[in-house]
N, CA, C and O atoms as a Tinker XYZ file with bonds, in Angstrom:
   492  protein
     1  N     18.898000  226.044000  -13.137000    73     2
     2  CA    18.324000  225.102000  -14.154000    64     1     3
     3  C     17.973000  223.723000  -13.465000    63     2     4     5
     4  O     18.781000  223.535000  -12.555000    81     3
     5  N     17.271000  222.929000  -13.543000    73     3     6
     6  CA    16.720000  221.801000  -12.669000    64     5     7
     7  C     17.868000  220.480000  -13.617000    63     6     8     9
     8  O     18.264000  220.528000  -14.781000    81     7
     9  N     18.076000  219.609000  -12.742000    73     7    10
    10  CA    18.636000  218.476000  -13.026000    64     9    11
    11  C     17.859000  217.466000  -13.800000    63    10    12    13
    12  O     16.639000  217.631000  -13.794000    81    11
    13  N     18.332000  216.458000  -14.463000    73    11    14
    14  CA    17.746000  215.460000  -15.007000    64    13    15
    15  C     16.745000  214.770000  -14.299000    63    14    16    17
    16  O     15.643000  214.432000  -14.730000    81    15
    17  N     17.340000  214.541000  -12.885000    73    15    18
    18  CA    16.463000  213.658000  -12.056000    64    17    19
    19  C     15.458000  214.574000  -11.572000    63    18    20    21
    20  O     14.462000  213.929000  -11.245000    81    19
    21  N     15.308000  215.822000  -11.390000    73    19    22
    22  CA    14.112000  216.713000  -10.910000    64    21    23
    23  C     13.321000  216.713000  -11.972000    63    22    24    25
    24  O     12.116000  216.544000  -11.785000    81    23
    25  N     13.753000  216.874000  -13.115000    73    23    26
    26  CA    12.684000  216.960000  -14.526000    64    25    27
    27  C     11.968000  215.715000  -14.521000    63    26    28    29
    28  O     10.741000  215.741000  -14.616000    81    27
    29  N     12.683000  214.460000  -14.404000    73    27    30
    30  CA    12.174000  213.151000  -14.629000    64    29    31
    31  C     11.142000  213.259000  -13.331000    63    30    32    33
    32  O      9.931000  213.259000  -13.550000    81    31
    33  N     11.571000  213.338000  -12.187000    73    31    34
    34  CA    10.289000  213.378000  -10.887000    64    33    35
    35  C      9.114000  214.259000  -11.344000    63    34    36    37
    36  O      7.949000  213.889000  -11.198000    81    35
    37  N      9.454000  215.448000  -11.905000    73    35    38
    38  CA     8.317000  216.304000  -12.243000    64    37    39
    39  C      7.327000  215.838000  -13.406000    63    38    40    41
    40  O      6.104000  215.969000  -13.465000    81    39
    41  N      8.117000  215.318000  -14.214000    73    39    42
    42  CA     7.317000  214.561000  -15.312000    64    41    43
    43  C      6.470000  213.213000  -14.828000    63    42    44    45
    44  O      5.336000  213.019000  -15.267000    81    43
    45  N      7.090000  212.309000  -13.907000    73    43    46
    46  CA     6.289000  211.754000  -13.376000    64    45    47
    47  C      5.259000  211.955000  -12.544000    63    46    48    49
    48  O      4.324000  211.156000  -12.477000    81    47
    49  N      5.330000  213.013000  -11.851000    73    47    50
    50  CA     4.289000  213.736000  -11.052000    64    49    51
    51  C      3.195000  214.312000  -11.958000    63    50    52    53
    52  O      2.004000  214.157000  -11.690000    81    51
    53  N      3.612000  214.960000  -13.007000    73    51    54
    54  CA     2.540000  215.625000  -13.818000    64    53    55
    55  C      1.710000  214.612000  -14.564000    63    54    56    57
    56  O      0.534000  214.854000  -14.837000    81    55
    57  N      2.399000  213.287000  -14.958000    73    55    58
    58  CA     1.810000  212.012000  -15.692000    64    57    59
    59  C      0.514000  211.750000  -14.838000    63    58    60    61
    60  O     -0.662000  211.884000  -15.176000    81    59
    61  N      1.109000  211.295000  -13.508000    73    59    62
    62  CA     0.058000  211.020000  -12.596000    64    61    63
    63  C     -1.425000  211.863000  -12.492000    63    62    64    65
    64  O     -2.608000  211.528000  -12.552000    81    63
    65  N     -0.855000  212.856000  -12.344000    73    63    66
    66  CA    -2.155000  214.053000  -12.462000    64    65    67
    67  C     -2.921000  214.020000  -13.727000    63    66    68    69
    68  O     -4.146000  214.098000  -13.817000    81    67
    69  N     -2.059000  213.894000  -14.713000    73    67    70
    70  CA    -2.560000  214.181000  -16.240000    64    69    71
    71  C     -3.465000  212.531000  -16.558000    63    70    72    73
    72  O     -4.270000  212.403000  -17.481000    81    71
    73  N     -3.214000  211.754000  -15.880000    73    71    74
    74  CA    -3.822000  210.252000  -16.098000    64    73    75
    75  C     -5.173000  210.319000  -15.389000    63    74    76    77
    76  O     -6.009000  209.477000  -15.716000    81    75
    77  N     -5.465000  211.163000  -14.517000    73    75    78
    78  CA    -6.750000  211.334000  -13.749000    64    77    79
    79  C     -7.508000  211.882000  -14.795000    63    78    80    81
    80  O     -8.618000  211.352000  -14.852000    81    79
    81  N     -7.314000  212.778000  -15.673000    73    79    82
    82  CA    -8.136000  213.463000  -16.727000    64    81    83
    83  C     -8.216000  212.866000  -18.009000    63    82    84    85
    84  O     -9.007000  213.272000  -18.860000    81    83
    85  N     -7.276000  211.729000  -18.227000    73    83    86
    86  CA    -7.130000  211.145000  -19.643000    64    85    87
    87  C     -8.407000  210.745000  -19.724000    63    86    88    89
    88  O     -9.126000  210.537000  -18.747000    81    87
    89  N     -8.784000  210.604000  -21.084000    73    87    90
    90  CA   -10.178000  209.531000  -21.539000    64    89    91
    91  C     -9.582000  208.454000  -22.306000    63    90    92    93
    92  O     -9.346000  208.586000  -23.507000    81    91
    93  N     -9.336000  207.422000  -21.675000    73    91    94
    94  CA    -9.070000  206.103000  -22.346000    64    93    95
    95  C    -10.685000  205.465000  -22.423000    63    94    96    97
    96  O    -11.633000  205.704000  -21.675000    81    95
    97  N    -10.617000  204.685000  -23.462000    73    95    98
    98  CA   -11.747000  203.758000  -23.756000    64    97    99
    99  C    -11.863000  202.613000  -22.601000    63    98   100   101
   100  O    -10.885000  202.136000  -22.025000    81    99
   101  N    -12.956000  202.323000  -22.404000    73    99   102
   102  CA   -12.918000  201.105000  -21.088000    64   101   103
   103  C    -13.000000  201.913000  -19.787000    63   102   104   105
   104  O    -13.478000  201.308000  -18.828000    81   103
   105  N    -12.618000  203.161000  -19.603000    73   103   106
   106  CA   -12.621000  203.390000  -18.239000    64   105   107
   107  C    -13.704000  204.334000  -17.663000    63   106   108   109
   108  O    -14.329000  205.136000  -18.357000    81   107
   109  N    -13.856000  204.181000  -16.442000    73   107   110
   110  CA   -15.167000  205.208000  -15.935000    64   109   111
   111  C    -14.727000  206.733000  -16.253000    63   110   112   113
   112  O    -13.628000  207.282000  -16.167000    81   111
   113  N    -15.848000  207.154000  -16.604000    73   111   114
   114  CA   -15.820000  208.657000  -16.810000    64   113   115
   115  C    -16.622000  209.609000  -15.784000    63   114   116   117
   116  O    -17.799000  209.400000  -15.487000    81   115
   117  N    -15.927000  210.580000  -15.322000    73   115   118
   118  CA   -16.806000  211.441000  -14.450000    64   117   119
   119  C    -16.719000  212.799000  -15.085000    63   118   120   121
   120  O    -15.658000  213.412000  -15.206000    81   119
   121  N    -18.050000  213.296000  -15.539000    73   119   122
   122  CA   -17.823000  214.503000  -16.438000    64   121   123
   123  C    -18.543000  215.566000  -15.598000    63   122   124   125
   124  O    -19.696000  215.291000  -15.267000    81   123
   125  N    -18.068000  216.653000  -15.234000    73   123   126
   126  CA   -18.609000  217.868000  -14.051000    64   125   127
   127  C    -19.126000  218.865000  -15.474000    63   126   128   129
   128  O    -18.355000  219.026000  -16.420000    81   127
   129  N    -20.457000  219.451000  -15.451000    73   127   130
   130  CA   -20.780000  220.513000  -16.120000    64   129   131
   131  C    -20.464000  221.516000  -15.799000    63   130   132   133
   132  O    -20.748000  221.818000  -14.640000    81   131
   133  N    -19.677000  222.595000  -16.702000    73   131   134
   134  CA   -18.861000  223.843000  -16.467000    64   133   135
   135  C    -19.254000  224.991000  -17.171000    63   134   136   137
   136  O    -18.534000  225.969000  -17.375000    81   135
   137  N    -20.488000  224.837000  -17.562000    73   135   138
   138  CA   -20.912000  225.892000  -18.348000    64   137   139
   139  C    -21.073000  227.126000  -17.264000    63   138   140   141
   140  O    -20.708000  226.922000  -16.106000    81   139
   141  N    -21.660000  228.504000  -17.669000    73   139   142
   142  CA   -22.025000  229.244000  -16.949000    64   141   143
   143  C    -22.521000  229.126000  -15.541000    63   142   144   145
   144  O    -22.109000  229.489000  -14.439000    81   143
   145  N    -23.571000  228.476000  -16.002000    73   143   146
   146  CA   -24.766000  228.401000  -15.097000    64   145   147
   147  C    -23.939000  227.189000  -13.887000    63   146   148   149
   148  O    -23.902000  227.526000  -12.704000    81   147
   149  N    -23.391000  225.978000  -14.267000    73   147   150
   150  CA   -22.625000  225.345000  -13.559000    64   149   151
   151  C    -21.734000  226.135000  -12.247000    63   150   152   153
   152  O    -21.816000  226.156000  -11.019000    81   151
   153  N    -20.918000  226.708000  -13.219000    73   151   154
   154  CA   -19.807000  227.428000  -12.404000    64   153   155
   155  C    -20.554000  228.416000  -11.276000    63   154   156   157
   156  O    -20.117000  228.565000  -10.135000    81   155
   157  N    -21.682000  229.024000  -11.767000    73   155   158
   158  CA   -22.279000  230.014000  -10.710000    64   157   159
   159  C    -22.760000  229.334000   -9.538000    63   158   160   161
   160  O    -22.619000  229.797000   -8.406000    81   159
   161  N    -23.328000  228.238000   -9.795000    73   159   162
   162  CA   -23.526000  227.129000   -8.775000    64   161   163
   163  C    -22.833000  226.619000   -8.054000    63   162   164   165
   164  O    -23.359000  226.363000   -6.971000    81   163
   165  N    -21.524000  226.249000   -8.197000    73   163   166
   166  CA   -20.353000  225.931000   -7.384000    64   165   167
   167  C    -19.682000  224.634000   -8.137000    63   166   168   169
   168  O    -19.378000  223.642000   -7.475000    81   167
   169  N    -19.480000  224.689000   -9.466000    73   167   170
   170  CA   -19.282000  223.281000  -10.038000    64   169   171
   171  C    -17.492000  223.345000  -10.022000    63   170   172   173
   172  O    -16.950000  222.272000  -10.287000    81   171
   173  N    -16.884000  224.134000   -9.827000    73   171   174
   174  CA   -15.349000  224.400000  -10.049000    64   173   175
   175  C    -14.802000  223.483000   -8.894000    63   174   176   177
   176  O    -13.919000  222.639000   -9.049000    81   175
   177  N    -15.657000  223.856000   -7.335000    73   175   178
   178  CA   -15.087000  223.191000   -6.295000    64   177   179
   179  C    -15.590000  221.538000   -6.613000    63   178   180   181
   180  O    -14.829000  220.741000   -6.065000    81   179
   181  N    -16.453000  221.038000   -7.206000    73   179   182
   182  CA   -16.812000  220.054000   -7.636000    64   181   183
   183  C    -15.704000  219.280000   -8.282000    63   182   184   185
   184  O    -15.171000  218.254000   -7.858000    81   183
   185  N    -15.487000  219.844000   -9.215000    73   183   186
   186  CA   -14.578000  219.174000  -10.116000    64   185   187
   187  C    -13.125000  219.086000   -9.278000    63   186   188   189
   188  O    -12.554000  218.002000   -9.392000    81   187
   189  N    -12.526000  220.000000   -8.529000    73   187   190
   190  CA   -11.549000  219.800000   -7.865000    64   189   191
   191  C    -11.569000  218.699000   -6.827000    63   190   192   193
   192  O    -10.694000  217.851000   -6.650000    81   191
   193  N    -12.723000  218.846000   -6.160000    73   191   194
   194  CA   -12.760000  217.397000   -5.231000    64   193   195
   195  C    -12.943000  216.346000   -5.981000    63   194   196   197
   196  O    -12.261000  215.458000   -5.470000    81   195
   197  N    -13.534000  215.900000   -7.002000    73   195   198
   198  CA   -13.352000  214.681000   -7.960000    64   197   199
   199  C    -12.057000  214.285000   -8.246000    63   198   200   201
   200  O    -11.607000  213.169000   -7.986000    81   199
   201  N    -11.237000  215.517000   -8.971000    73   199   202
   202  CA    -9.663000  215.386000   -9.237000    64   201   203
   203  C     -8.992000  214.780000   -8.049000    63   202   204   205
   204  O     -8.302000  213.763000   -8.118000    81   203
   205  N     -9.232000  215.470000   -6.929000    73   203   206
   206  CA    -8.379000  215.138000   -5.846000    64   205   207
   207  C     -8.728000  213.855000   -5.452000    63   206   208   209
   208  O     -7.816000  213.045000   -5.284000    81   207
   209  N    -10.046000  213.471000   -5.248000    73   207   210
   210  CA   -10.577000  212.003000   -4.487000    64   209   211
   211  C     -9.832000  210.970000   -5.371000    63   210   212   213
   212  O     -9.159000  210.059000   -4.889000    81   211
   213  N    -10.023000  211.203000   -6.867000    73   211   214
   214  CA    -9.498000  210.369000   -7.611000    64   213   215
   215  C     -8.214000  209.840000   -7.595000    63   214   216   217
   216  O     -7.838000  208.673000   -7.702000    81   215
   217  N     -7.446000  211.134000   -7.410000    73   215   218
   218  CA    -5.976000  210.787000   -7.186000    64   217   219
   219  C     -5.401000  210.340000   -5.903000    63   218   220   221
   220  O     -4.326000  209.766000   -5.727000    81   219
   221  N     -6.343000  210.714000   -4.979000    73   219   222
   222  CA    -5.729000  210.346000   -3.676000    64   221   223
   223  C     -5.938000  208.463000   -3.369000    63   222   224   225
   224  O     -5.230000  207.704000   -2.707000    81   223
   225  N     -7.080000  208.220000   -4.089000    73   223   226
   226  CA    -7.117000  206.940000   -4.239000    64   225   227
   227  C     -6.549000  205.969000   -5.281000    63   226   228   229
   228  O     -6.772000  204.774000   -5.471000    81   227
   229  N     -5.716000  206.878000   -5.921000    73   227   230
   230  CA    -4.967000  206.442000   -7.269000    64   229   231
   231  C     -5.725000  205.330000   -8.108000    63   230   232   233
   232  O     -5.295000  204.208000   -8.373000    81   231
   233  N     -6.824000  205.825000   -8.434000    73   231   234
   234  CA    -7.815000  205.154000   -9.366000    64   233   235
   235  C     -7.481000  205.334000  -10.888000    63   234   236   237
   236  O     -7.997000  206.293000  -11.463000    81   235
   237  N     -6.843000  204.679000  -11.429000    73   235   238
   238  CA    -6.174000  204.647000  -12.709000    64   237   239
   239  C     -6.994000  204.625000  -13.741000    63   238   240   241
   240  O     -6.689000  205.169000  -14.802000    81   239
   241  N     -8.208000  203.955000  -13.545000    73   239   242
   242  CA    -8.848000  203.555000  -14.729000    64   241   243
   243  C    -10.279000  204.235000  -14.523000    63   242   244   245
   244  O    -11.295000  203.556000  -14.679000    81   243
   245  N    -10.355000  205.784000  -14.118000    73   243   246
   246  CA   -11.455000  206.797000  -13.980000    64   245   247
   247  C    -10.540000  207.987000  -14.622000    63   246   248   249
   248  O     -9.368000  208.313000  -14.433000    81   247
   249  N    -11.580000  208.498000  -15.465000    73   247   250
   250  CA   -11.123000  209.892000  -16.196000    64   249   251
   251  C    -12.211000  210.993000  -15.646000    63   250   252   253
   252  O    -13.419000  210.943000  -15.878000    81   251
   253  N    -11.575000  211.943000  -14.910000    73   251   254
   254  CA   -12.613000  213.093000  -14.837000    64   253   255
   255  C    -12.297000  214.291000  -15.719000    63   254   256   257
   256  O    -11.194000  214.819000  -15.869000    81   255
   257  N    -13.276000  214.576000  -16.191000    73   255   258
   258  CA   -13.118000  215.873000  -17.255000    64   257   259
   259  C    -14.554000  216.582000  -17.033000    63   258   260   261
   260  O    -15.512000  216.137000  -16.400000    81   259
   261  N    -14.438000  217.840000  -17.749000    73   259   262
   262  CA   -15.299000  218.894000  -17.786000    64   261   263
   263  C    -16.104000  219.026000  -19.171000    63   262   264   265
   264  O    -15.638000  218.557000  -20.209000    81   263
   265  N    -17.289000  219.664000  -19.130000    73   263   266
   266  CA   -17.749000  219.778000  -20.447000    64   265   267
   267  C    -18.732000  221.126000  -20.124000    63   266   268   269
   268  O    -18.756000  221.732000  -19.053000    81   267
   269  N    -19.429000  221.395000  -21.171000    73   267   270
   270  CA   -20.379000  222.861000  -21.401000    64   269   271
   271  C    -21.658000  222.430000  -20.378000    63   270   272   273
   272  O    -21.736000  221.949000  -19.248000    81   271
   273  N    -22.539000  222.838000  -21.334000    73   271   274
   274  CA   -23.928000  222.877000  -20.737000    64   273   275
   275  C    -24.488000  221.412000  -21.086000    63   274   276   277
   276  O    -24.473000  220.842000  -22.176000    81   275
   277  N    -25.021000  220.932000  -19.761000    73   275   278
   278  CA   -25.625000  219.466000  -19.766000    64   277   279
   279  C    -27.346000  219.737000  -20.196000    63   278   280   281
   280  O    -27.961000  218.877000  -20.826000    81   279
   281  N    -27.953000  220.959000  -19.787000    73   279   282
   282  CA   -29.075000  221.277000  -20.283000    64   281   283
   283  C    -30.146000  221.076000  -19.334000    63   282   284   285
   284  O    -31.308000  220.911000  -19.705000    81   283
   285  N    -29.684000  221.087000  -17.740000    73   283   286
   286  CA   -30.479000  221.020000  -16.846000    64   285   287
   287  C    -30.142000  221.880000  -15.854000    63   286   288   289
   288  O    -29.715000  221.352000  -14.827000    81   287
   289  N    -30.220000  223.105000  -15.883000    73   287   290
   290  CA   -29.757000  224.281000  -14.982000    64   289   291
   291  C    -30.280000  224.400000  -13.788000    63   290   292   293
   292  O    -29.618000  224.766000  -12.817000    81   291
   293  N    -31.485000  224.110000  -13.744000    73   291   294
   294  CA   -31.950000  224.005000  -12.512000    64   293   295
   295  C    -31.607000  222.929000  -11.496000    63   294   296   297
   296  O    -32.104000  222.976000  -10.371000    81   295
   297  N    -30.979000  222.201000  -11.768000    73   295   298
   298  CA   -30.092000  221.060000  -10.899000    64   297   299
   299  C    -28.759000  221.360000  -10.814000    63   298   300   301
   300  O    -28.035000  220.578000  -10.198000    81   299
   301  N    -28.183000  222.586000  -11.437000    73   299   302
   302  CA   -26.469000  222.301000  -11.281000    64   301   303
   303  C    -26.057000  222.815000   -9.933000    63   302   304   305
   304  O    -26.691000  223.624000   -9.255000    81   303
   305  N    -24.846000  222.211000   -9.612000    73   303   306
   306  CA   -23.893000  221.683000  -10.429000    64   305   307
   307  C    -24.446000  220.297000  -10.650000    63   306   308   309
   308  O    -25.227000  219.775000   -9.853000    81   307
   309  N    -23.954000  219.628000  -11.922000    73   307   310
   310  CA   -24.449000  218.346000  -12.435000    64   309   311
   311  C    -23.101000  217.674000  -12.794000    63   310   312   313
   312  O    -22.149000  218.188000  -13.381000    81   311
   313  N    -23.231000  216.356000  -12.293000    73   311   314
   314  CA   -22.065000  215.530000  -12.632000    64   313   315
   315  C    -22.641000  214.272000  -13.405000    63   314   316   317
   316  O    -23.738000  213.863000  -13.025000    81   315
   317  N    -22.138000  213.746000  -14.243000    73   315   318
   318  CA   -22.626000  212.524000  -15.250000    64   317   319
   319  C    -21.411000  211.548000  -14.952000    63   318   320   321
   320  O    -20.226000  211.879000  -14.987000    81   319
   321  N    -21.908000  210.291000  -14.653000    73   319   322
   322  CA   -20.795000  209.335000  -14.470000    64   321   323
   323  C    -21.317000  208.179000  -15.550000    63   322   324   325
   324  O    -22.453000  207.722000  -15.679000    81   323
   325  N    -20.108000  207.864000  -16.277000    73   323   326
   326  CA   -20.089000  206.769000  -17.328000    64   325   327
   327  C    -19.540000  205.548000  -17.023000    63   326   328   329
   328  O    -18.335000  205.599000  -17.270000    81   327
   329  N    -19.921000  204.297000  -16.530000    73   327   330
   330  CA   -19.200000  203.305000  -16.438000    64   329   331
   331  C    -19.589000  202.360000  -17.708000    63   330   332   333
   332  O    -20.733000  202.115000  -18.092000    81   331
   333  N    -18.340000  201.877000  -18.281000    73   331   334
   334  CA   -18.616000  201.032000  -19.561000    64   333   335
   335  C    -19.506000  199.929000  -19.047000    63   334   336   337
   336  O    -19.492000  199.425000  -17.924000    81   335
   337  N    -20.338000  199.627000  -20.146000    73   335   338
   338  CA   -21.377000  198.692000  -20.241000    64   337   339
   339  C    -22.739000  199.073000  -19.008000    63   338   340   341
   340  O    -23.517000  198.210000  -18.603000    81   339
   341  N    -22.764000  200.135000  -18.694000    73   339   342
   342  CA   -23.868000  200.662000  -17.609000    64   341   343
   343  C    -24.255000  201.646000  -18.201000    63   342   344   345
   344  O    -23.570000  202.248000  -19.029000    81   343
   345  N    -25.847000  202.070000  -17.735000    73   343   346
   346  CA   -26.444000  203.313000  -18.022000    64   345   347
   347  C    -25.738000  204.678000  -17.331000    63   346   348   349
   348  O    -25.341000  204.712000  -16.167000    81   347
   349  N    -25.683000  205.510000  -18.044000    73   347   350
   350  CA   -25.031000  206.615000  -17.347000    64   349   351
   351  C    -26.177000  206.827000  -16.222000    63   350   352   353
   352  O    -27.337000  206.436000  -16.083000    81   351
   353  N    -25.260000  207.657000  -15.472000    73   351   354
   354  CA   -25.850000  208.044000  -14.002000    64   353   355
   355  C    -25.597000  209.658000  -13.734000    63   354   356   357
   356  O    -24.494000  210.132000  -13.463000    81   355
   357  N    -26.967000  210.503000  -13.875000    73   355   358
   358  CA   -26.821000  211.915000  -13.437000    64   357   359
   359  C    -26.939000  212.243000  -11.931000    63   358   360   361
   360  O    -27.998000  211.921000  -11.393000    81   359
   361  N    -25.873000  212.913000  -11.092000    73   359   362
   362  CA   -25.895000  213.444000   -9.991000    64   361   363
   363  C    -26.143000  215.025000  -10.289000    63   362   364   365
   364  O    -25.559000  215.683000  -11.151000    81   363
   365  N    -27.156000  215.498000   -9.369000    73   363   366
   366  CA   -27.415000  216.765000   -9.405000    64   365   367
   367  C    -27.486000  217.164000   -8.012000    63   366   368   369
   368  O    -27.574000  216.379000   -7.067000    81   367
   369  N    -27.433000  218.684000   -7.925000    73   367   370
   370  CA   -27.227000  219.648000   -6.998000    64   369   371
   371  C    -25.854000  219.325000   -6.103000    63   370   372   373
   372  O    -25.815000  219.513000   -4.887000    81   371
   373  N    -24.847000  218.862000   -6.806000    73   371   374
   374  CA   -23.659000  218.549000   -6.259000    64   373   375
   375  C    -22.950000  219.633000   -5.309000    63   374   376   377
   376  O    -23.202000  220.818000   -5.523000    81   375
   377  N    -22.112000  219.296000   -4.315000    73   375   378
   378  CA   -21.275000  219.798000   -3.449000    64   377   379
   379  C    -20.015000  219.223000   -3.742000    63   378   380   381
   380  O    -19.971000  218.353000   -4.611000    81   379
   381  N    -18.965000  219.580000   -3.142000    73   379   382
   382  CA   -17.803000  219.051000   -2.763000    64   381   383
   383  C    -17.860000  218.137000   -1.697000    63   382   384   385
   384  O    -17.236000  217.076000   -1.744000    81   383
   385  N    -18.563000  218.464000   -0.734000    73   383   386
   386  CA   -18.833000  217.372000    0.619000    64   385   387
   387  C    -19.450000  215.902000   -0.009000    63   386   388   389
   388  O    -19.093000  214.852000    0.526000    81   387
   389  N    -20.434000  215.877000   -1.218000    73   387   390
   390  CA   -20.917000  214.582000   -1.675000    64   389   391
   391  C    -19.883000  213.956000   -2.600000    63   390   392   393
   392  O    -20.363000  213.047000   -3.278000    81   391
   393  N    -18.651000  214.187000   -2.799000    73   391   394
   394  CA   -17.921000  213.737000   -3.792000    64   393   395
   395  C    -17.570000  212.400000   -3.470000    63   394   396   397
   396  O    -17.740000  211.413000   -4.185000    81   395
   397  N    -16.901000  212.461000   -1.963000    73   395   398
   398  CA   -16.193000  211.188000   -1.563000    64   397   399
   399  C    -17.208000  210.288000   -1.336000    63   398   400   401
   400  O    -16.787000  209.133000   -1.265000    81   399
   401  N    -18.152000  210.382000   -1.225000    73   399   402
   402  CA   -19.484000  209.191000   -0.852000    64   401   403
   403  C    -19.560000  208.794000   -2.390000    63   402   404   405
   404  O    -19.611000  207.605000   -2.706000    81   403
   405  N    -19.567000  209.857000   -3.391000    73   403   406
   406  CA   -19.964000  209.018000   -5.014000    64   405   407
   407  C    -18.824000  208.256000   -5.359000    63   406   408   409
   408  O    -19.003000  207.186000   -5.940000    81   407
   409  N    -17.548000  208.683000   -5.062000    73   407   410
   410  CA   -16.283000  207.904000   -5.569000    64   409   411
   411  C    -16.270000  206.454000   -4.706000    63   410   412   413
   412  O    -15.938000  205.397000   -5.242000    81   411
   413  N    -16.673000  206.555000   -3.309000    73   411   414
   414  CA   -16.360000  205.375000   -2.720000    64   413   415
   415  C    -17.630000  204.514000   -3.055000    63   414   416   417
   416  O    -17.414000  203.430000   -3.596000    81   415
   417  N    -18.808000  204.838000   -2.821000    73   415   418
   418  CA   -19.883000  203.785000   -3.130000    64   417   419
   419  C    -20.485000  203.691000   -4.599000    63   418   420   421
   420  O    -21.176000  202.723000   -4.916000    81   419
   421  N    -20.197000  204.750000   -5.508000    73   419   422
   422  CA   -20.561000  204.267000   -6.897000    64   421   423
   423  C    -19.159000  203.714000   -7.765000    63   422   424   425
   424  O    -18.977000  202.576000   -8.196000    81   423
   425  N    -18.394000  204.706000   -7.853000    73   423   426
   426  CA   -17.128000  204.450000   -8.433000    64   425   427
   427  C    -16.174000  203.219000   -7.969000    63   426   428   429
   428  O    -15.673000  202.500000   -8.834000    81   427
   429  N    -15.975000  203.028000   -6.832000    73   427   430
   430  CA   -15.117000  202.095000   -6.393000    64   429   431
   431  C    -15.842000  200.543000   -6.277000    63   430   432   433
   432  O    -15.437000  199.443000   -6.655000    81   431
   433  N    -17.190000  200.997000   -5.531000    73   431   434
   434  CA   -18.021000  199.635000   -4.964000    64   433   435
   435  C    -19.249000  199.604000   -5.725000    63   434   436   437
   436  O    -20.084000  198.846000   -5.232000    81   435
   437  N    -19.674000  200.305000   -6.966000    73   435   438
   438  CA   -20.406000  200.318000   -8.065000    64   437   439
   439  C    -21.922000  200.327000   -7.394000    63   438   440   441
   440  O    -22.787000  199.791000   -8.087000    81   439
   441  N    -22.307000  200.839000   -6.210000    73   439   442
   442  CA   -23.403000  201.057000   -5.817000    64   441   443
   443  C    -24.045000  202.913000   -6.088000    63   442   444   445
   444  O    -23.753000  203.928000   -5.456000    81   443
   445  N    -24.890000  202.743000   -7.157000    73   443   446
   446  CA   -25.469000  204.063000   -7.406000    64   445   447
   447  C    -25.790000  204.857000   -5.849000    63   446   448   449
   448  O    -26.381000  204.229000   -4.970000    81   447
   449  N    -25.367000  206.184000   -5.646000    73   447   450
   450  CA   -25.777000  206.919000   -4.574000    64   449   451
   451  C    -27.210000  207.538000   -5.085000    63   450   452   453
   452  O    -27.229000  208.613000   -5.685000    81   451
   453  N    -28.155000  206.953000   -4.870000    73   451   454
   454  CA   -29.556000  207.269000   -5.578000    64   453   455
   455  C    -30.255000  208.642000   -5.029000    63   454   456   457
   456  O    -31.045000  209.306000   -5.700000    81   455
   457  N    -29.887000  208.923000   -3.857000    73   455   458
   458  CA   -30.338000  210.084000   -3.085000    64   457   459
   459  C    -29.632000  211.339000   -3.883000    63   458   460   461
   460  O    -30.169000  212.419000   -3.634000    81   459
   461  N    -28.732000  211.380000   -4.627000    73   459   462
   462  CA   -28.079000  212.397000   -5.345000    64   461   463
   463  C    -28.341000  212.510000   -6.497000    63   462   464   465
   464  O    -27.882000  213.496000   -7.075000    81   463
   465  N    -29.159000  211.560000   -7.239000    73   463   466
   466  CA   -29.581000  211.282000   -8.448000    64   465   467
   467  C    -30.801000  212.491000   -9.088000    63   466   468   469
   468  O    -31.553000  213.206000   -8.426000    81   467
   469  N    -30.710000  212.430000  -10.057000    73   467   470
   470  CA   -31.873000  213.357000  -10.616000    64   469   471
   471  C    -33.242000  213.012000  -10.630000    63   470   472   473
   472  O    -34.200000  213.773000  -10.768000    81   471
   473  N    -33.236000  211.634000  -10.453000    73   471   474
   474  CA   -34.756000  210.821000  -10.104000    64   473   475
   475  C    -35.362000  211.193000   -8.760000    63   474   476   477
   476  O    -36.530000  211.426000   -8.447000    81   475
   477  N    -34.172000  211.179000   -8.016000    73   475   478
   478  CA   -34.388000  211.494000   -6.328000    64   477   479
   479  C    -34.666000  213.119000   -6.104000    63   478   480   481
   480  O    -35.251000  213.476000   -5.082000    81   479
   481  N    -34.283000  213.971000   -6.969000    73   479   482
   482  CA   -34.258000  215.240000   -6.840000    64   481   483
   483  C    -35.007000  216.103000   -7.733000    63   482   484   485
   484  O    -34.908000  217.329000   -7.762000    81   483
   485  N    -36.117000  215.057000   -8.800000    73   483   486
   486  CA   -36.877000  215.821000   -9.464000    64   485   487
   487  C    -37.928000  216.039000   -8.997000    63   486   488   489
   488  O    -38.656000  215.058000   -8.848000    81   487
   489  N    -38.366000  217.173000   -8.641000    73   487   490
   490  CA   -39.761000  217.111000   -7.743000    64   489   491
   491  C    -40.555000  218.709000   -8.916000    63   490   492
   492  O    -41.684000  219.141000   -8.687000    81   491
């Protein structure tokens, strides 16, 4: 049986992790396409990398979530970033290695990483 202090520490730890995935209005949302095609293309490590990077940076105004089919299977894994008051940005052919750059440049500093967007990859 766990002590009350241990349970409170566990609750606080999980609250921080769950805050990453909460969906509050007014916060930046990072949505990873996790349909069958996305998972087959490697979306699961991308989702994990976003969750870890946002948690590591203690970004409380950012929600990381998953969705089903986004509809552009040839560009999977696909990530959509919704910043309040701005147009949606769609990142395509994502890998876990690209996540830190997107979080640093786009989420933290407000500069879209255009070389990873659908416009730069549509050929």
